[in-house]
């Protein structure tokens, strides 16, 4: 199976309006910058985006918010994006705010083929509204469903032409789980190498989960918030 794609535009060209997307990264760390830019250029809309957060106003998913291409955002943290706040308060954007551990586990369960699980997180709060609850050993739990996506889009440090991925340090974050939870997984990498060049013990996502891979370029690797002590 030929997995190597020439660039980001080619990798995302068949993503339709109305699709559900998972996008890796934590804050601005390890986000698929090239793919997000290609989605903006594609002009598709009505997207449901699943990500740890919504980026910042002029970078990351903030670019798709600015162009009104996102209909619904499913995230665990949204505090760095003024446009996100404006759209939420005006009713333009549907938001599902999910506890971070619950979000991570829902994605992991999808990759493992487990349809649901029970967690104590959110019990007794608005998050529990409409959800099944159970008591185990005297403690109450919510049932949460596994979270799947039409497309999972991640960024890795290195990858080979068979789709095996290696992430660098904290860029692993949500990406390793998301790569296993998408119906189609797209990976952009900083370095694309030949099979055999990666140490098998260092591979974080096996190529069986990856359907398309391309070498990205021009990464900015921005700092979300810089604090300087004088």
PDB file of C-alpha atoms in Angstrom:
ATOM      1  CA  UNK A   1       0.000   0.000   0.000  1.00  0.00           C
ATOM      2  CA  UNK A   2       1.434   3.346  -1.067  1.00  0.00           C
ATOM      3  CA  UNK A   3       1.135   5.683   1.911  1.00  0.00           C
ATOM      4  CA  UNK A   4       3.458   8.549   0.942  1.00  0.00           C
ATOM      5  CA  UNK A   5       1.616  11.689  -0.139  1.00  0.00           C
ATOM      6  CA  UNK A   6       3.350  14.613  -1.817  1.00  0.00           C
ATOM      7  CA  UNK A   7       2.095  17.360   0.524  1.00  0.00           C
ATOM      8  CA  UNK A   8      -0.574  18.472   2.994  1.00  0.00           C
ATOM      9  CA  UNK A   9      -3.044  19.654   0.351  1.00  0.00           C
ATOM     10  CA  UNK A  10      -3.010  16.236  -1.286  1.00  0.00           C
ATOM     11  CA  UNK A  11      -3.326  14.485   2.094  1.00  0.00           C
ATOM     12  CA  UNK A  12      -6.531  16.315   3.090  1.00  0.00           C
ATOM     13  CA  UNK A  13      -8.133  16.839  -0.305  1.00  0.00           C
ATOM     14  CA  UNK A  14     -10.888  14.250   0.187  1.00  0.00           C
ATOM     15  CA  UNK A  15     -11.933  15.419   3.667  1.00  0.00           C
ATOM     16  CA  UNK A  16     -15.529  16.591   3.182  1.00  0.00           C
ATOM     17  CA  UNK A  17     -17.493  19.331   4.878  1.00  0.00           C
ATOM     18  CA  UNK A  18     -19.231  17.963   7.961  1.00  0.00           C
ATOM     19  CA  UNK A  19     -16.414  15.532   8.823  1.00  0.00           C
ATOM     20  CA  UNK A  20     -15.286  14.741  12.354  1.00  0.00           C
ATOM     21  CA  UNK A  21     -11.558  15.320  12.795  1.00  0.00           C
ATOM     22  CA  UNK A  22      -9.107  14.509  15.569  1.00  0.00           C
ATOM     23  CA  UNK A  23      -6.071  16.779  15.627  1.00  0.00           C
ATOM     24  CA  UNK A  24      -3.056  15.932  17.749  1.00  0.00           C
ATOM     25  CA  UNK A  25      -1.100  18.294  19.929  1.00  0.00           C
ATOM     26  CA  UNK A  26      -1.129  19.865  23.345  1.00  0.00           C
ATOM     27  CA  UNK A  27      -1.408  23.622  23.345  1.00  0.00           C
ATOM     28  CA  UNK A  28       0.800  24.502  20.397  1.00  0.00           C
ATOM     29  CA  UNK A  29       3.159  21.575  21.004  1.00  0.00           C
ATOM     30  CA  UNK A  30       3.118  18.914  18.317  1.00  0.00           C
ATOM     31  CA  UNK A  31       0.190  20.252  16.314  1.00  0.00           C
ATOM     32  CA  UNK A  32      -0.129  19.286  12.608  1.00  0.00           C
ATOM     33  CA  UNK A  33       0.617  22.793  11.324  1.00  0.00           C
ATOM     34  CA  UNK A  34       0.832  21.961   7.623  1.00  0.00           C
ATOM     35  CA  UNK A  35      -2.407  19.974   7.608  1.00  0.00           C
ATOM     36  CA  UNK A  36      -4.339  22.691   9.443  1.00  0.00           C
ATOM     37  CA  UNK A  37      -3.136  25.259   6.901  1.00  0.00           C
ATOM     38  CA  UNK A  38      -4.240  22.943   4.092  1.00  0.00           C
ATOM     39  CA  UNK A  39      -7.689  22.570   5.674  1.00  0.00           C
ATOM     40  CA  UNK A  40      -8.010  26.352   5.740  1.00  0.00           C
ATOM     41  CA  UNK A  41      -7.098  26.514   2.045  1.00  0.00           C
ATOM     42  CA  UNK A  42      -9.557  23.730   1.197  1.00  0.00           C
ATOM     43  CA  UNK A  43     -12.513  25.843   2.328  1.00  0.00           C
ATOM     44  CA  UNK A  44     -14.460  22.919   3.819  1.00  0.00           C
ATOM     45  CA  UNK A  45     -16.726  23.767   6.740  1.00  0.00           C
ATOM     46  CA  UNK A  46     -19.183  22.436   9.295  1.00  0.00           C
ATOM     47  CA  UNK A  47     -16.355  20.471  10.929  1.00  0.00           C
ATOM     48  CA  UNK A  48     -16.405  18.776  14.310  1.00  0.00           C
ATOM     49  CA  UNK A  49     -12.886  19.038  15.728  1.00  0.00           C
ATOM     50  CA  UNK A  50     -11.595  16.927  18.607  1.00  0.00           C
ATOM     51  CA  UNK A  51      -8.431  18.277  20.166  1.00  0.00           C
ATOM     52  CA  UNK A  52      -6.935  19.061  23.535  1.00  0.00           C
ATOM     53  CA  UNK A  53      -7.583  22.755  22.916  1.00  0.00           C
ATOM     54  CA  UNK A  54      -8.607  25.257  20.282  1.00  0.00           C
ATOM     55  CA  UNK A  55      -5.203  26.792  19.564  1.00  0.00           C
ATOM     56  CA  UNK A  56      -4.662  30.546  19.752  1.00  0.00           C
ATOM     57  CA  UNK A  57      -6.192  33.348  17.716  1.00  0.00           C
ATOM     58  CA  UNK A  58      -3.741  33.293  14.819  1.00  0.00           C
ATOM     59  CA  UNK A  59      -2.294  29.801  14.957  1.00  0.00           C
ATOM     60  CA  UNK A  60      -3.297  26.160  15.173  1.00  0.00           C
ATOM     61  CA  UNK A  61      -7.031  25.492  15.231  1.00  0.00           C
ATOM     62  CA  UNK A  62      -7.501  29.216  15.784  1.00  0.00           C
ATOM     63  CA  UNK A  63      -7.035  29.571  12.017  1.00  0.00           C
ATOM     64  CA  UNK A  64     -10.032  27.320  11.310  1.00  0.00           C
ATOM     65  CA  UNK A  65     -12.099  29.160  13.919  1.00  0.00           C
ATOM     66  CA  UNK A  66     -11.236  32.482  12.317  1.00  0.00           C
ATOM     67  CA  UNK A  67     -12.581  31.305   8.958  1.00  0.00           C
ATOM     68  CA  UNK A  68     -15.728  29.814  10.593  1.00  0.00           C
ATOM     69  CA  UNK A  69     -14.923  26.314   9.330  1.00  0.00           C
ATOM     70  CA  UNK A  70     -15.540  24.630  12.701  1.00  0.00           C
ATOM     71  CA  UNK A  71     -19.126  23.932  13.764  1.00  0.00           C
ATOM     72  CA  UNK A  72     -18.390  22.002  16.952  1.00  0.00           C
ATOM     73  CA  UNK A  73     -15.337  21.859  19.191  1.00  0.00           C
ATOM     74  CA  UNK A  74     -14.675  18.953  21.572  1.00  0.00           C
ATOM     75  CA  UNK A  75     -11.806  19.853  23.876  1.00  0.00           C
ATOM     76  CA  UNK A  76     -10.574  19.904  27.460  1.00  0.00           C
ATOM     77  CA  UNK A  77      -9.019  23.392  27.536  1.00  0.00           C
ATOM     78  CA  UNK A  78     -10.026  26.517  25.652  1.00  0.00           C
ATOM     79  CA  UNK A  79      -8.509  29.385  27.606  1.00  0.00           C
ATOM     80  CA  UNK A  80      -6.062  30.924  25.127  1.00  0.00           C
ATOM     81  CA  UNK A  81      -8.343  31.859  22.246  1.00  0.00           C
ATOM     82  CA  UNK A  82     -10.363  35.083  22.263  1.00  0.00           C
ATOM     83  CA  UNK A  83     -12.136  34.228  18.993  1.00  0.00           C
ATOM     84  CA  UNK A  84     -13.204  30.897  20.458  1.00  0.00           C
ATOM     85  CA  UNK A  85     -14.671  32.749  23.448  1.00  0.00           C
ATOM     86  CA  UNK A  86     -16.502  35.203  21.195  1.00  0.00           C
ATOM     87  CA  UNK A  87     -18.053  32.466  19.042  1.00  0.00           C
ATOM     88  CA  UNK A  88     -19.063  30.444  22.100  1.00  0.00           C
ATOM     89  CA  UNK A  89     -20.770  33.351  23.853  1.00  0.00           C
ATOM     90  CA  UNK A  90     -22.534  34.444  20.662  1.00  0.00           C
ATOM     91  CA  UNK A  91     -23.881  30.947  20.009  1.00  0.00           C
ATOM     92  CA  UNK A  92     -21.977  30.545  16.743  1.00  0.00           C
ATOM     93  CA  UNK A  93     -19.957  27.569  17.994  1.00  0.00           C
ATOM     94  CA  UNK A  94     -21.122  24.373  19.672  1.00  0.00           C
ATOM     95  CA  UNK A  95     -18.739  23.271  22.433  1.00  0.00           C
ATOM     96  CA  UNK A  96     -18.377  20.003  24.328  1.00  0.00           C
ATOM     97  CA  UNK A  97     -15.959  20.645  27.191  1.00  0.00           C
ATOM     98  CA  UNK A  98     -14.591  17.314  28.409  1.00  0.00           C
ATOM     99  CA  UNK A  99     -12.367  16.610  31.436  1.00  0.00           C
ATOM    100  CA  UNK A 100      -8.878  16.051  30.093  1.00  0.00           C
ATOM    101  CA  UNK A 101      -8.453  12.533  31.474  1.00  0.00           C
ATOM    102  CA  UNK A 102     -11.869  11.554  30.151  1.00  0.00           C
ATOM    103  CA  UNK A 103     -11.044  12.950  26.707  1.00  0.00           C
ATOM    104  CA  UNK A 104      -7.750  11.052  26.563  1.00  0.00           C
ATOM    105  CA  UNK A 105      -9.367   7.805  27.699  1.00  0.00           C
ATOM    106  CA  UNK A 106     -12.306   8.083  25.289  1.00  0.00           C
ATOM    107  CA  UNK A 107      -9.801   8.346  22.440  1.00  0.00           C
ATOM    108  CA  UNK A 108      -7.697   5.466  23.792  1.00  0.00           C
ATOM    109  CA  UNK A 109     -10.756   3.239  24.105  1.00  0.00           C
ATOM    110  CA  UNK A 110     -11.684   3.885  20.478  1.00  0.00           C
ATOM    111  CA  UNK A 111      -8.241   2.741  19.387  1.00  0.00           C
ATOM    112  CA  UNK A 112      -8.557  -0.382  21.538  1.00  0.00           C
ATOM    113  CA  UNK A 113     -12.016  -1.318  20.275  1.00  0.00           C
ATOM    114  CA  UNK A 114     -13.665  -0.824  23.676  1.00  0.00           C
ATOM    115  CA  UNK A 115     -17.056   0.923  23.218  1.00  0.00           C
ATOM    116  CA  UNK A 116     -17.461   2.483  26.680  1.00  0.00           C
ATOM    117  CA  UNK A 117     -15.996   2.734  30.173  1.00  0.00           C
ATOM    118  CA  UNK A 118     -16.908   4.065  33.612  1.00  0.00           C
ATOM    119  CA  UNK A 119     -15.152   6.997  35.298  1.00  0.00           C
ATOM    120  CA  UNK A 120     -15.791   8.998  38.481  1.00  0.00           C
ATOM    121  CA  UNK A 121     -14.748  12.238  36.743  1.00  0.00           C
ATOM    122  CA  UNK A 122     -17.711  14.590  36.352  1.00  0.00           C
ATOM    123  CA  UNK A 123     -20.189  12.681  38.497  1.00  0.00           C
ATOM    124  CA  UNK A 124     -22.586  15.088  40.205  1.00  0.00           C
ATOM    125  CA  UNK A 125     -21.824  17.904  37.745  1.00  0.00           C
ATOM    126  CA  UNK A 126     -23.362  19.170  34.485  1.00  0.00           C
ATOM    127  CA  UNK A 127     -21.104  16.728  32.650  1.00  0.00           C
ATOM    128  CA  UNK A 128     -23.195  13.862  34.022  1.00  0.00           C
ATOM    129  CA  UNK A 129     -26.488  15.099  32.572  1.00  0.00           C
ATOM    130  CA  UNK A 130     -28.102  12.449  30.373  1.00  0.00           C
ATOM    131  CA  UNK A 131     -25.403   9.844  30.983  1.00  0.00           C
ATOM    132  CA  UNK A 132     -25.752   6.414  32.507  1.00  0.00           C
ATOM    133  CA  UNK A 133     -24.366   6.039  36.026  1.00  0.00           C
ATOM    134  CA  UNK A 134     -23.358   2.959  37.985  1.00  0.00           C
ATOM    135  CA  UNK A 135     -22.119   2.298  41.493  1.00  0.00           C
ATOM    136  CA  UNK A 136     -19.060   0.131  42.036  1.00  0.00           C
ATOM    137  CA  UNK A 137     -17.758  -0.679  45.500  1.00  0.00           C
ATOM    138  CA  UNK A 138     -19.789   2.122  47.009  1.00  0.00           C
ATOM    139  CA  UNK A 139     -18.623   4.806  44.546  1.00  0.00           C
ATOM    140  CA  UNK A 140     -20.604   6.411  41.692  1.00  0.00           C
ATOM    141  CA  UNK A 141     -19.336   6.474  38.127  1.00  0.00           C
ATOM    142  CA  UNK A 142     -20.378   7.867  34.725  1.00  0.00           C
ATOM    143  CA  UNK A 143     -20.416   5.827  31.575  1.00  0.00           C
ATOM    144  CA  UNK A 144     -18.448   7.525  28.802  1.00  0.00           C
ATOM    145  CA  UNK A 145     -18.430   6.376  25.176  1.00  0.00           C
ATOM    146  CA  UNK A 146     -15.333   5.776  23.083  1.00  0.00           C
ATOM    147  CA  UNK A 147     -14.572   8.686  20.764  1.00  0.00           C
ATOM    148  CA  UNK A 148     -13.989   7.965  17.073  1.00  0.00           C
ATOM    149  CA  UNK A 149     -13.254  10.271  14.146  1.00  0.00           C
ATOM    150  CA  UNK A 150     -13.543  10.142  10.372  1.00  0.00           C
ATOM    151  CA  UNK A 151      -9.969  11.435  10.086  1.00  0.00           C
ATOM    152  CA  UNK A 152      -7.158  11.610  12.651  1.00  0.00           C
ATOM    153  CA  UNK A 153      -4.428  14.111  11.792  1.00  0.00           C
ATOM    154  CA  UNK A 154      -1.152  14.031  13.732  1.00  0.00           C
ATOM    155  CA  UNK A 155       2.379  15.377  13.512  1.00  0.00           C
ATOM    156  CA  UNK A 156       5.438  13.254  14.328  1.00  0.00           C
ATOM    157  CA  UNK A 157       9.155  13.941  14.492  1.00  0.00           C
ATOM    158  CA  UNK A 158      10.125  11.047  12.234  1.00  0.00           C
ATOM    159  CA  UNK A 159       8.255   8.553  10.120  1.00  0.00           C
ATOM    160  CA  UNK A 160       9.112   6.018   7.470  1.00  0.00           C
ATOM    161  CA  UNK A 161       7.390   5.350   4.179  1.00  0.00           C
ATOM    162  CA  UNK A 162       5.478   2.443   5.764  1.00  0.00           C
ATOM    163  CA  UNK A 163       3.839   4.837   8.226  1.00  0.00           C
ATOM    164  CA  UNK A 164       5.750   3.974  11.399  1.00  0.00           C
ATOM    165  CA  UNK A 165       5.946   7.077  13.604  1.00  0.00           C
ATOM    166  CA  UNK A 166       8.369   8.379  16.228  1.00  0.00           C
ATOM    167  CA  UNK A 167       7.364  11.378  18.353  1.00  0.00           C
ATOM    168  CA  UNK A 168       9.764  13.657  20.178  1.00  0.00           C
ATOM    169  CA  UNK A 169       9.264  14.106  23.914  1.00  0.00           C
ATOM    170  CA  UNK A 170       5.975  15.829  24.837  1.00  0.00           C
ATOM    171  CA  UNK A 171       4.763  15.930  21.235  1.00  0.00           C
ATOM    172  CA  UNK A 172       3.485  12.390  21.848  1.00  0.00           C
ATOM    173  CA  UNK A 173       0.642  13.780  24.050  1.00  0.00           C
ATOM    174  CA  UNK A 174      -2.717  12.974  22.429  1.00  0.00           C
ATOM    175  CA  UNK A 175      -1.250  12.062  19.049  1.00  0.00           C
ATOM    176  CA  UNK A 176      -0.334   8.427  19.707  1.00  0.00           C
ATOM    177  CA  UNK A 177      -3.897   7.633  20.800  1.00  0.00           C
ATOM    178  CA  UNK A 178      -5.555   9.695  18.078  1.00  0.00           C
ATOM    179  CA  UNK A 179      -3.565   7.930  15.378  1.00  0.00           C
ATOM    180  CA  UNK A 180      -5.324   4.697  16.398  1.00  0.00           C
ATOM    181  CA  UNK A 181      -8.824   6.170  16.704  1.00  0.00           C
ATOM    182  CA  UNK A 182      -9.399   7.615  13.250  1.00  0.00           C
ATOM    183  CA  UNK A 183     -11.027   5.777  10.362  1.00  0.00           C
ATOM    184  CA  UNK A 184      -8.291   7.332   8.219  1.00  0.00           C
ATOM    185  CA  UNK A 185      -5.080   8.564   9.838  1.00  0.00           C
ATOM    186  CA  UNK A 186      -2.924  11.241   8.232  1.00  0.00           C
ATOM    187  CA  UNK A 187       0.582  11.884   9.575  1.00  0.00           C
ATOM    188  CA  UNK A 188       2.854  14.765   8.758  1.00  0.00           C
ATOM    189  CA  UNK A 189       6.471  14.342   9.820  1.00  0.00           C
ATOM    190  CA  UNK A 190       9.538  16.517  10.098  1.00  0.00           C
ATOM    191  CA  UNK A 191      11.752  13.747   8.701  1.00  0.00           C
ATOM    192  CA  UNK A 192      10.557  11.054   6.295  1.00  0.00           C
ATOM    193  CA  UNK A 193      12.956   8.089   6.068  1.00  0.00           C
ATOM    194  CA  UNK A 194      13.159   4.707   4.387  1.00  0.00           C
ATOM    195  CA  UNK A 195      11.984   1.462   6.020  1.00  0.00           C
ATOM    196  CA  UNK A 196      14.639   0.088   8.350  1.00  0.00           C
ATOM    197  CA  UNK A 197      16.027   3.481   9.338  1.00  0.00           C
ATOM    198  CA  UNK A 198      13.899   3.699  12.486  1.00  0.00           C
ATOM    199  CA  UNK A 199      14.827   1.718  15.581  1.00  0.00           C
ATOM    200  CA  UNK A 200      11.804  -0.591  16.112  1.00  0.00           C
ATOM    201  CA  UNK A 201      12.085  -0.082  19.888  1.00  0.00           C
ATOM    202  CA  UNK A 202      11.567   3.664  19.388  1.00  0.00           C
ATOM    203  CA  UNK A 203       8.403   3.445  17.264  1.00  0.00           C
ATOM    204  CA  UNK A 204       5.397   4.943  19.100  1.00  0.00           C
ATOM    205  CA  UNK A 205       2.742   4.250  16.447  1.00  0.00           C
ATOM    206  CA  UNK A 206       3.058   1.235  14.130  1.00  0.00           C
ATOM    207  CA  UNK A 207       2.467   1.879  10.456  1.00  0.00           C
ATOM    208  CA  UNK A 208      -0.628  -0.345  10.395  1.00  0.00           C
ATOM    209  CA  UNK A 209      -2.588   2.567  11.882  1.00  0.00           C
ATOM    210  CA  UNK A 210      -1.354   5.185   9.382  1.00  0.00           C
ATOM    211  CA  UNK A 211      -2.939   5.541   5.957  1.00  0.00           C
ATOM    212  CA  UNK A 212      -1.170   8.631   4.599  1.00  0.00           C
ATOM    213  CA  UNK A 213       2.160  10.226   5.454  1.00  0.00           C
ATOM    214  CA  UNK A 214       4.069  13.214   4.102  1.00  0.00           C
ATOM    215  CA  UNK A 215       7.085  15.281   5.014  1.00  0.00           C
ATOM    216  CA  UNK A 216       6.069  18.716   6.240  1.00  0.00           C
ATOM    217  CA  UNK A 217       8.036  21.940   6.144  1.00  0.00           C
ATOM    218  CA  UNK A 218       8.253  25.443   7.578  1.00  0.00           C
ATOM    219  CA  UNK A 219       7.323  24.525  11.143  1.00  0.00           C
ATOM    220  CA  UNK A 220       7.096  27.524  13.460  1.00  0.00           C
ATOM    221  CA  UNK A 221       6.942  25.639  16.797  1.00  0.00           C
ATOM    222  CA  UNK A 222       5.537  28.635  18.615  1.00  0.00           C
ATOM    223  CA  UNK A 223       5.519  29.118  22.370  1.00  0.00           C
ATOM    224  CA  UNK A 224       1.958  29.433  23.622  1.00  0.00           C
ATOM    225  CA  UNK A 225       2.803  31.821  26.436  1.00  0.00           C
ATOM    226  CA  UNK A 226       6.235  33.091  27.380  1.00  0.00           C
ATOM    227  CA  UNK A 227       6.901  34.227  30.942  1.00  0.00           C
ATOM    228  CA  UNK A 228      10.126  36.080  31.616  1.00  0.00           C
ATOM    229  CA  UNK A 229      11.462  36.666  35.128  1.00  0.00           C
ATOM    230  CA  UNK A 230      13.460  39.831  35.595  1.00  0.00           C
TER     231      UNK A 230
END
